[in-house]
Amino acid sequence: MLPVTPRLSVLTALRRIIRRHFGFSRRETSGLLALLVLMLVLVGLPWLLEPALPTYMPAADARHLNQLAAQLAAQRQPRRFPARYPSRYPRRTPVPQVVLAPFNPNTLTPTDWEARGLPAYLAKRLVRFRDVIGGFKAKEQIKRTYGLADSTYARLAPYMQLPDQLPPRETLTRRYPTNGPRPGGQPFASRFPDRFPRKPTHLTAFDLNTADTTQLMQIRGIGRGLSKRVVQYRTRLGGFVSEEQVGEIYGLAPDLIDSLRKYTFVAPSFSAAPLDVNNASFEELRVHPYVGPRLARVLVAFRQQHGPFRSPDDLRQIRILDPANLEKLRPYLKP
C-alpha cells in the first residue's frame, strides 16, 4: 500500500471541509478549488512578469533644473509700468536733525520745527496756530496744539524761550455806562423808524375776514410770514365762521392764538364762500382744509355712482367722513 502524500491529504481535507460547509458535490468542490487556484495565478502573474526597473537617481535632474532656473533668472528683467496718475505729494527729502539749544518758537519755520524732531504736518500746524493767535506768548499755548505728544513737548519745553503760563487777564472796564445813553443819542430802533415800526400798545379789535396782512401784523408776535399764513388759510377755507378756527392754522403758538382771538372778531352777518360738492372738481375740493385729497376723491366717485347730494345730511353715507368733520364742513356746504 502506497503512502499518502501530504499534498493530497491537505487537498482532500480542504475538499471535505468545503463539501460539509456548503453542501457541494465532488464536481462542484473541484470546480471551486480550480477557480480559486486560477484567481491566485491571475493576481500574482503581473508581479511575476514585471521587469526590474532601474533605480531613480534625482541628483542629476536636480542639477539640471537648478541650471535652468539660474539662466531664467539672469534673463528676466523687471517689468516697469509708467505711472497712470502723477503723484499728488512729491517725495520729501529728510530734514537733518539739529542739536537742541535754546530757541524762540515765534521765529521758527516749519523746516526748523522738523529739524527738532516734529513731523511735517505738525510743524505746519504750529506755524499756522502761531500766525492765527499773533505769536506764542507762553509755553502752555504750544502744549495745547492738537497732535503734539506730551513726550515731545517735555523734550522741547526746557529750550523754549517763553514763560510757562500766560499772564493773568486784566479786567476790562466798560467803555460806556450801563444805564447811560449810548453813542448816537437814541436807541437803535428809534434811529430806523421805517424799518422797525413800533406796534401799538392798545389795539382795537378788527374783523378777521376783512383784515389784511398789515392789520394782522399789528398784533405782537405776528410778523409778515404768519400774517400771510393766516390770509392764505382764510382764502382756502372760504372765510372764518368762528374765531376758534384760528387754532387750526399751522405754526401758531398758543399765545398767538389767544392774541388773535382777543383782537379779532367774526361779523354775525358774515356768510362763508359756499363749497359746491356736486359740481366742484377734484382740484377745487382737495384744497379745502376740511376735505383734502382723500375725501375729495371719494366725493367725486360717490356722486358719479349715486348722483348729486340733495342735502348736507346725504354726506353721512360716506364712511370716511366722521360726524365732527361734517359739522365743521356744514357752514360751507352749498344749500
Coordinates of C-alpha atoms in Angstrom, one line a residue:
M1 CA 0.0 0.0 0.0
L2 CA 1.4 3.3 -1.2
P3 CA 1.8 6.1 1.4
V4 CA -0.5 9.2 1.1
T5 CA 1.5 12.3 0.2
P6 CA 0.9 15.4 2.4
R7 CA -0.3 17.4 -0.6
L8 CA -3.0 15.0 -1.3
S9 CA -4.1 14.8 2.3
V10 CA -4.3 18.6 2.6
L11 CA -6.3 18.9 -0.6
T12 CA -8.6 16.1 0.4
A13 CA -9.2 17.7 3.8
L14 CA -10.0 21.0 2.1
R15 CA -12.5 19.3 -0.2
R16 CA -14.2 17.7 2.8
I17 CA -14.4 21.0 4.7
I18 CA -16.0 22.7 1.6
R19 CA -18.4 19.9 1.0
R20 CA -19.6 19.8 4.6
H21 CA -19.9 23.6 5.0
F22 CA -21.5 24.4 1.6
G23 CA -23.1 21.1 0.8
F24 CA -21.4 20.9 -2.6
S25 CA -20.9 17.8 -4.7
R26 CA -17.5 16.4 -5.6
R27 CA -17.6 18.1 -9.0
E28 CA -18.7 21.4 -7.6
T29 CA -16.0 21.3 -5.0
S30 CA -13.3 20.5 -7.6
G31 CA -14.6 23.4 -9.8
L32 CA -14.4 25.8 -6.8
L33 CA -10.9 24.8 -6.0
A34 CA -9.8 25.2 -9.6
L35 CA -11.4 28.6 -9.7
L36 CA -9.5 29.7 -6.6
V37 CA -6.2 28.5 -8.0
L38 CA -6.9 30.4 -11.2
M39 CA -7.6 33.6 -9.3
L40 CA -4.4 33.3 -7.3
V41 CA -2.4 32.8 -10.6
L42 CA -4.1 35.9 -12.2
V43 CA -3.3 38.0 -9.1
G44 CA 0.3 37.0 -8.9
L45 CA 1.1 36.8 -12.6
P46 CA 1.7 40.6 -13.2
W47 CA 4.1 40.7 -10.2
L48 CA 6.0 37.7 -11.6
L49 CA 6.1 39.1 -15.2
E50 CA 7.0 42.7 -14.2
P51 CA 10.6 43.6 -15.4
A52 CA 13.0 45.0 -12.9
L53 CA 13.1 48.8 -13.1
P54 CA 16.3 50.8 -12.7
T55 CA 16.9 52.8 -9.5
Y56 CA 16.0 56.5 -9.9
M57 CA 18.8 58.9 -9.0
P58 CA 17.3 62.5 -8.7
A59 CA 20.6 64.3 -8.2
A60 CA 21.4 64.8 -11.9
D61 CA 17.8 66.1 -12.6
A62 CA 18.1 68.5 -9.7
R63 CA 21.4 69.9 -11.0
H64 CA 19.8 70.4 -14.5
L65 CA 16.8 72.2 -13.1
N66 CA 18.9 74.5 -11.0
Q67 CA 20.9 75.4 -14.1
L68 CA 17.7 76.3 -16.0
A69 CA 16.4 78.4 -13.1
A70 CA 19.6 80.3 -12.9
Q71 CA 19.5 81.0 -16.7
L72 CA 15.9 82.2 -16.5
A73 CA 16.6 84.5 -13.5
A74 CA 19.6 86.0 -15.4
Q75 CA 17.5 86.7 -18.5
R76 CA 14.5 88.1 -16.6
Q77 CA 14.1 91.8 -16.4
P78 CA 11.6 93.5 -14.0
R79 CA 8.6 94.9 -15.7
R80 CA 8.1 98.6 -15.1
F81 CA 4.8 100.3 -15.9
P82 CA 4.5 104.1 -16.3
A83 CA 2.5 105.8 -13.6
R84 CA -1.0 106.3 -14.7
Y85 CA -1.6 109.3 -12.4
P86 CA 1.0 111.7 -11.3
S87 CA 1.7 111.7 -7.5
R88 CA -0.1 114.5 -5.6
Y89 CA 2.6 114.6 -3.0
P90 CA 6.2 114.8 -4.1
R91 CA 8.8 112.8 -2.2
R92 CA 10.2 114.8 0.6
T93 CA 13.9 114.7 1.5
P94 CA 14.5 114.1 5.1
V95 CA 15.4 117.1 7.2
P96 CA 18.7 116.8 9.0
Q97 CA 18.3 117.0 12.8
V98 CA 20.0 119.6 14.9
V99 CA 21.2 119.5 18.5
L100 CA 18.7 121.0 20.9
A101 CA 19.6 124.5 22.1
P102 CA 17.5 127.5 23.4
F103 CA 15.2 128.9 20.7
N104 CA 12.4 131.3 20.2
P105 CA 9.3 129.5 18.9
N106 CA 8.0 132.7 17.2
T107 CA 10.9 132.7 14.7
L108 CA 10.9 129.1 13.7
T109 CA 9.8 127.9 10.2
P110 CA 8.2 124.5 9.5
T111 CA 11.6 123.2 8.5
D112 CA 13.1 124.4 11.8
W113 CA 10.4 122.5 13.7
E114 CA 11.1 119.4 11.6
A115 CA 14.9 119.7 12.4
R116 CA 13.8 119.4 16.1
G117 CA 12.0 116.1 15.6
L118 CA 8.5 117.1 14.7
P119 CA 6.7 115.6 11.7
A120 CA 5.9 117.9 8.7
Y121 CA 2.2 118.2 9.3
L122 CA 2.6 119.1 13.0
A123 CA 5.3 121.7 12.1
K124 CA 2.9 123.4 9.7
R125 CA 0.1 123.3 12.2
L126 CA 2.3 125.0 14.8
V127 CA 3.2 127.8 12.4
R128 CA -0.4 128.3 11.4
F129 CA -1.5 128.4 15.0
R130 CA 1.2 130.9 15.8
D131 CA 0.1 133.2 12.9
V132 CA -3.6 133.0 13.9
I133 CA -3.0 134.0 17.6
G134 CA -0.4 136.6 16.7
G135 CA 2.6 134.8 18.2
F136 CA 3.2 132.5 21.1
K137 CA 3.2 134.2 24.5
A138 CA 3.7 131.2 26.7
K139 CA 4.6 127.6 26.6
E140 CA 1.1 126.4 27.5
Q141 CA -0.1 127.7 24.2
I142 CA 2.3 125.3 22.4
K143 CA 1.3 122.5 24.7
R144 CA -2.4 122.9 23.7
T145 CA -1.5 122.3 20.0
Y146 CA -3.6 119.4 18.6
G147 CA -1.4 116.4 17.9
L148 CA 1.6 117.4 19.9
A149 CA 2.5 114.5 22.2
D150 CA 3.3 115.1 25.8
S151 CA 6.7 113.4 25.5
T152 CA 7.7 115.7 22.5
Y153 CA 6.6 118.8 24.5
A154 CA 8.6 117.7 27.5
R155 CA 11.6 117.2 25.4
L156 CA 11.4 120.7 23.7
A157 CA 9.9 122.8 26.6
P158 CA 13.2 123.4 28.5
Y159 CA 14.7 125.0 25.4
M160 CA 11.8 127.3 24.6
Q161 CA 12.5 131.0 25.4
L162 CA 9.0 131.7 26.7
P163 CA 7.3 131.8 30.1
D164 CA 5.4 128.7 31.2
Q165 CA 2.0 130.3 31.6
L166 CA 0.2 133.4 30.3
P167 CA -0.1 136.4 32.5
P168 CA -3.5 136.9 34.2
R169 CA -6.0 138.8 32.1
E170 CA -6.8 142.4 33.0
T171 CA -10.4 143.2 33.8
L172 CA -11.8 145.3 31.1
T173 CA -13.7 148.4 32.2
R174 CA -16.9 149.2 30.4
R175 CA -16.5 151.7 27.7
Y176 CA -19.9 153.1 28.2
P177 CA -22.0 153.3 31.5
T178 CA -24.6 150.6 31.9
N179 CA -27.7 152.7 32.2
G180 CA -26.4 155.8 30.4
P181 CA -27.1 156.9 26.9
R182 CA -25.2 155.2 24.1
P183 CA -23.4 157.0 21.3
G184 CA -25.8 158.3 18.8
G185 CA -28.1 159.8 21.4
Q186 CA -31.1 157.5 20.7
P187 CA -32.0 153.8 20.8
F188 CA -31.2 151.6 17.7
A189 CA -34.9 151.0 16.8
S190 CA -35.7 154.8 17.0
R191 CA -33.0 155.6 14.5
F192 CA -34.7 153.5 11.9
P193 CA -38.5 154.1 12.3
D194 CA -39.4 152.8 8.8
R195 CA -37.6 149.6 9.2
F196 CA -38.7 148.8 12.7
P197 CA -42.2 150.1 13.2
R198 CA -43.4 150.1 16.8
K199 CA -46.6 148.0 17.3
P200 CA -49.5 149.8 19.0
T201 CA -49.8 149.1 22.7
H202 CA -53.7 149.4 22.8
L203 CA -55.2 147.7 19.7
T204 CA -58.8 147.8 18.7
A205 CA -60.4 144.6 17.7
F206 CA -60.9 144.2 13.9
D207 CA -62.8 141.9 11.5
L208 CA -60.9 138.6 11.0
N209 CA -62.4 138.1 7.5
T210 CA -61.6 141.6 6.1
A211 CA -58.2 142.2 7.7
D212 CA -55.1 142.2 5.5
T213 CA -51.5 141.3 6.4
T214 CA -50.7 144.8 7.6
Q215 CA -53.5 144.8 10.0
L216 CA -52.7 141.4 11.3
M217 CA -49.0 142.4 11.8
Q218 CA -50.1 145.0 14.4
I219 CA -50.6 142.1 16.9
R220 CA -47.5 141.5 18.9
G221 CA -45.7 138.3 17.8
I222 CA -47.2 138.1 14.3
G223 CA -44.9 139.1 11.5
R224 CA -45.0 139.1 7.8
G225 CA -44.8 135.3 7.4
L226 CA -47.5 134.4 10.0
S227 CA -49.9 137.1 8.7
K228 CA -49.6 135.7 5.1
R229 CA -50.3 132.2 6.5
V230 CA -53.5 133.4 8.2
V231 CA -54.7 135.1 5.0
Q232 CA -53.9 132.1 2.9
Y233 CA -55.7 129.7 5.2
R234 CA -58.7 132.1 5.2
T235 CA -58.8 132.0 1.4
R236 CA -58.6 128.2 1.2
L237 CA -61.3 127.9 3.9
G238 CA -63.7 130.4 2.3
G239 CA -63.7 132.7 5.4
F240 CA -63.8 132.2 9.1
V241 CA -67.1 131.5 10.7
S242 CA -65.7 131.5 14.2
E243 CA -62.7 132.9 16.0
E244 CA -61.9 129.4 17.3
Q245 CA -60.8 128.4 13.8
V246 CA -57.5 130.3 14.1
G247 CA -56.3 127.4 16.2
E248 CA -56.3 125.2 13.1
I249 CA -53.6 127.3 11.4
Y250 CA -50.2 125.5 11.4
G251 CA -47.3 127.1 13.2
L252 CA -49.3 129.4 15.5
A253 CA -48.1 129.2 19.1
P254 CA -50.9 129.1 21.8
D255 CA -50.2 132.7 23.0
L256 CA -50.6 134.0 19.4
I257 CA -53.8 132.1 19.0
D258 CA -55.1 133.8 22.2
S259 CA -54.0 137.2 20.9
L260 CA -55.8 136.6 17.6
R261 CA -59.0 135.6 19.4
K262 CA -58.6 138.7 21.7
Y263 CA -58.1 141.3 18.9
T264 CA -60.3 139.9 16.1
F265 CA -64.0 139.0 15.7
V266 CA -66.3 137.5 13.0
A267 CA -69.2 139.6 12.0
P268 CA -72.6 137.9 12.7
S269 CA -73.8 138.8 9.1
F270 CA -70.8 137.1 7.5
S271 CA -71.5 134.1 5.2
A272 CA -68.7 131.9 4.1
A273 CA -68.0 131.1 0.5
P274 CA -70.1 128.1 -0.4
L275 CA -68.5 124.8 -1.5
D276 CA -70.5 123.1 -4.2
V277 CA -69.8 119.4 -3.6
N278 CA -72.0 118.4 -6.6
N279 CA -70.2 120.5 -9.3
A280 CA -66.7 121.3 -7.9
S281 CA -63.8 119.5 -9.5
F282 CA -61.4 117.3 -7.6
E283 CA -58.7 120.1 -7.5
E284 CA -61.2 122.6 -6.1
L285 CA -62.3 120.1 -3.4
R286 CA -58.9 118.9 -2.3
V287 CA -57.6 122.4 -1.4
H288 CA -60.3 122.9 1.2
P289 CA -58.8 122.3 4.7
Y290 CA -61.8 120.2 5.7
V291 CA -61.8 118.0 2.6
G292 CA -58.3 117.1 1.5
P293 CA -57.3 114.7 -1.4
R294 CA -58.7 111.5 0.1
L295 CA -62.2 112.8 0.9
A296 CA -62.3 114.8 -2.4
R297 CA -61.6 111.6 -4.4
V298 CA -64.4 109.8 -2.5
L299 CA -66.9 112.6 -3.0
V300 CA -66.3 112.7 -6.8
A301 CA -66.6 108.9 -7.1
F302 CA -69.8 108.8 -4.9
R303 CA -71.6 111.5 -6.9
Q304 CA -70.7 109.8 -10.2
Q305 CA -72.1 106.5 -9.0
H306 CA -75.2 107.7 -7.0
G307 CA -76.0 111.1 -8.4
P308 CA -75.8 114.5 -6.7
F309 CA -76.2 115.2 -3.0
R310 CA -79.6 116.6 -2.2
S311 CA -78.7 117.9 1.3
P312 CA -75.8 118.1 3.7
D313 CA -77.1 115.1 5.6
D314 CA -76.5 112.9 2.5
L315 CA -72.8 113.1 3.2
R316 CA -73.4 110.9 6.2
Q317 CA -73.4 108.0 3.7
I318 CA -69.6 108.5 3.2
R319 CA -67.9 106.4 5.8
I320 CA -64.6 108.2 5.9
L321 CA -66.3 111.5 6.8
D322 CA -66.8 111.4 10.6
P323 CA -69.6 113.5 12.3
A324 CA -67.1 116.0 13.8
N325 CA -65.7 116.9 10.3
L326 CA -69.2 117.0 8.8
E327 CA -70.3 119.6 11.4
K328 CA -67.2 121.7 10.6
L329 CA -67.9 121.4 6.9
R330 CA -71.6 122.1 7.1
P331 CA -71.4 126.0 7.2
Y332 CA -69.5 125.8 3.8
L333 CA -71.8 123.4 2.0
K334 CA -73.9 125.0 -0.7
P335 CA -77.6 124.6 0.2

